[in-house]
N, CA and C of each residue as an Amber inpcrd file, in Angstrom:
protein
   174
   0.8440000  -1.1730000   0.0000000   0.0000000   0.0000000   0.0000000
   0.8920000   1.2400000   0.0000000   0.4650000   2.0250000  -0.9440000
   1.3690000   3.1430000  -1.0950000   1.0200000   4.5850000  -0.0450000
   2.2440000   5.1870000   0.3870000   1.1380000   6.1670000   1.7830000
   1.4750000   7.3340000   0.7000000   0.2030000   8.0610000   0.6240000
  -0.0170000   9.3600000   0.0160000  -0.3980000  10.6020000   0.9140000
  -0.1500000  11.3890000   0.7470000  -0.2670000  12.9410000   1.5250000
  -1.4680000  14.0150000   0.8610000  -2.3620000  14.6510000   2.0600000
  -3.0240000  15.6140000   1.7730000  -2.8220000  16.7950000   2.3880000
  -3.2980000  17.9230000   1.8740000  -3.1410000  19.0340000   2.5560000
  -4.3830000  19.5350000   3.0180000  -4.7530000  19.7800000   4.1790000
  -5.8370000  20.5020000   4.7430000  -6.4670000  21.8350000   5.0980000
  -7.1230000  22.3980000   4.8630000  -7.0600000  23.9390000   5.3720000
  -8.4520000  23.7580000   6.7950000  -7.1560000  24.2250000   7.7270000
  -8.5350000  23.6790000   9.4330000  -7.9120000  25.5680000   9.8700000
  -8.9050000  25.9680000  10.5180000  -8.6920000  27.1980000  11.6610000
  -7.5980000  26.7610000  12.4800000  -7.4780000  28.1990000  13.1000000
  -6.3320000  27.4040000  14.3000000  -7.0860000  26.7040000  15.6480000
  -8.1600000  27.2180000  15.9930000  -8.7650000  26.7140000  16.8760000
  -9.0530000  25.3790000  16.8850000  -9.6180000  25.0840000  15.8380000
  -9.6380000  23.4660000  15.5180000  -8.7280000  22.7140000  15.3280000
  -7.6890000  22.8860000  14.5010000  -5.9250000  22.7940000  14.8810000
  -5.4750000  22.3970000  16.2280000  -5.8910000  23.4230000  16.7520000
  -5.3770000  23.7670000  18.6500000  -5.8220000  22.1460000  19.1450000
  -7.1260000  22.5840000  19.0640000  -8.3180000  21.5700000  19.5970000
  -8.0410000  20.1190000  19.3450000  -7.4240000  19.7900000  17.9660000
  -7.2980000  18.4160000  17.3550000  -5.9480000  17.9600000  18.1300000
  -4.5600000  18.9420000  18.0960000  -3.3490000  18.3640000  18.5050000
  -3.5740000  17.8600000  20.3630000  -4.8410000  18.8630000  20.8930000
  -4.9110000  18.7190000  22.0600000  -5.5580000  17.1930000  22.9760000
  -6.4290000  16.7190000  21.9550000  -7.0020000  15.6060000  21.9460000
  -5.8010000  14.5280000  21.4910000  -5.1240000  14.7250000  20.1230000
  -4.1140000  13.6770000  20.0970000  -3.2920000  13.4850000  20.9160000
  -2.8210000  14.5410000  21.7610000  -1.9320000  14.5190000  22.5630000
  -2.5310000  13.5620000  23.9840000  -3.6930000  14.1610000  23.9130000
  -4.4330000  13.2630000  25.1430000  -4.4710000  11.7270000  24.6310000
  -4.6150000  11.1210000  23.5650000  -4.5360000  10.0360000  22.5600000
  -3.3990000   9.4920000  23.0110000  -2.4340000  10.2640000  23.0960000
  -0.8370000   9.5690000  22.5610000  -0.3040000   9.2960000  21.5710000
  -0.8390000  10.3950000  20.5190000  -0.7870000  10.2740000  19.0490000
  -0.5340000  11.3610000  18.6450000   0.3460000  11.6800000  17.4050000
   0.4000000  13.0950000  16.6400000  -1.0860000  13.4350000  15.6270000
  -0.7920000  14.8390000  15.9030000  -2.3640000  14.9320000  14.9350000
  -2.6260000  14.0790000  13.9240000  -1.0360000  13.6220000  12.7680000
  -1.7710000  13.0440000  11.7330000  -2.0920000  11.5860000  12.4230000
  -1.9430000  11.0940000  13.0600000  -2.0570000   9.7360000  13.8160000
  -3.7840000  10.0770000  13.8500000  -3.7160000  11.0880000  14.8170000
  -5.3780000  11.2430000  15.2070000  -6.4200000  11.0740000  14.0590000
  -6.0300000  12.0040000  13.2000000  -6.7870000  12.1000000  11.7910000
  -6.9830000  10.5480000  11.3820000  -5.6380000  10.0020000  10.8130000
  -6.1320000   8.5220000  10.2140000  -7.0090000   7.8870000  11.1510000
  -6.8780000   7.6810000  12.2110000  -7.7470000   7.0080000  13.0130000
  -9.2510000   7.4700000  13.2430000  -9.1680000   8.8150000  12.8300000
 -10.9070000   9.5140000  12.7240000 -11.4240000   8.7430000  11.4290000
 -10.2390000   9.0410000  10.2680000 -10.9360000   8.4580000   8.7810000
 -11.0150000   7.0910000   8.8530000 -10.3300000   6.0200000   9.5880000
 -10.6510000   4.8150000   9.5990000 -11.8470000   4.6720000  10.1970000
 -12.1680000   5.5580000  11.4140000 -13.1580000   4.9690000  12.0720000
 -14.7580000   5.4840000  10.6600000 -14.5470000   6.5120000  10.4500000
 -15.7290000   6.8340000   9.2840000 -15.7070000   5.7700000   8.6070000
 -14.7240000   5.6450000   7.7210000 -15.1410000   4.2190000   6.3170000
 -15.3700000   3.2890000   7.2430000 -15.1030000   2.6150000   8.2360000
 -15.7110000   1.1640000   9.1320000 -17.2300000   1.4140000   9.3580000
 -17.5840000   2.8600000   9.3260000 -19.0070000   3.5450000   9.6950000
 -20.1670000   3.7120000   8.7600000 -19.5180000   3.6290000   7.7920000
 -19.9180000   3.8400000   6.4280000 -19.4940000   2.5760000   5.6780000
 -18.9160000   1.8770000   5.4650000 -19.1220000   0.2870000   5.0890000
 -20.4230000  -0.7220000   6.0380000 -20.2210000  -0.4400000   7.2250000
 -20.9050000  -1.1940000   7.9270000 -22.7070000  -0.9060000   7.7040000
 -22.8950000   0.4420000   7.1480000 -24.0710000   0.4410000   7.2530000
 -24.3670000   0.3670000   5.1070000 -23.3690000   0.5600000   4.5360000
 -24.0540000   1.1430000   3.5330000 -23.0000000  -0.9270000   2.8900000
 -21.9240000  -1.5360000   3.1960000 -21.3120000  -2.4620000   2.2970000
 -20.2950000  -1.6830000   2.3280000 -18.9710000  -2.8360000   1.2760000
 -17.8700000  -2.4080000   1.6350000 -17.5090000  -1.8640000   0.3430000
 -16.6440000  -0.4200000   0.5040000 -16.6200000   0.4140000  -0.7250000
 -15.2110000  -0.2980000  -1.6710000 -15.7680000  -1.0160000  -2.7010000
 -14.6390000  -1.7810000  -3.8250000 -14.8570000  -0.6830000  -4.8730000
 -13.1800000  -1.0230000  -5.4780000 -13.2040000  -0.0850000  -6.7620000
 -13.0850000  -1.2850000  -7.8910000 -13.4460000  -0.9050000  -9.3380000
 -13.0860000  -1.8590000 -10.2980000 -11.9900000  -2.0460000 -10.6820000
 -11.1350000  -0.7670000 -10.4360000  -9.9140000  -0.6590000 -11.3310000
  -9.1920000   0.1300000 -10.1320000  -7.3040000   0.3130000 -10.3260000
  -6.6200000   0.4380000  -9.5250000  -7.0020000   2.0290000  -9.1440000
  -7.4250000   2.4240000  -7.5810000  -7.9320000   3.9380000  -7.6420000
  -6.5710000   4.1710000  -7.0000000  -6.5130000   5.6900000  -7.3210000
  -5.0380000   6.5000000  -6.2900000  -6.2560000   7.6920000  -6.0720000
């Protein structure tokens, strides 16, 4: 699996707010993040099936 990078545009408050929770985590923000987006697609497969592509997606 190849790891790819995004760029985000968040306030600082929410910024603030996110590193403050990861930190409570024991995780760096981007740690926190993947683990928010994993928990969505497990949230969203589980109710809707599991999201397959036909062909190789990036």
């Amino acid at each position: 699996m190849a790891v790819k990078s995004i760029s985000v545009r968040i306030d600082s408050e929410m910024l603030d707010k996110l590193h403050y929770i990861a930190d409570y985590e024991g995780r760096s923000a981007n740690g926190q993040i993947v683990v928010l987006i994993r928990k969505l697609i497990e949230e969203y497969e589980s109710e809707h099936g599991e999201i397959t592509f036909k062909s190789n997606h990036s």
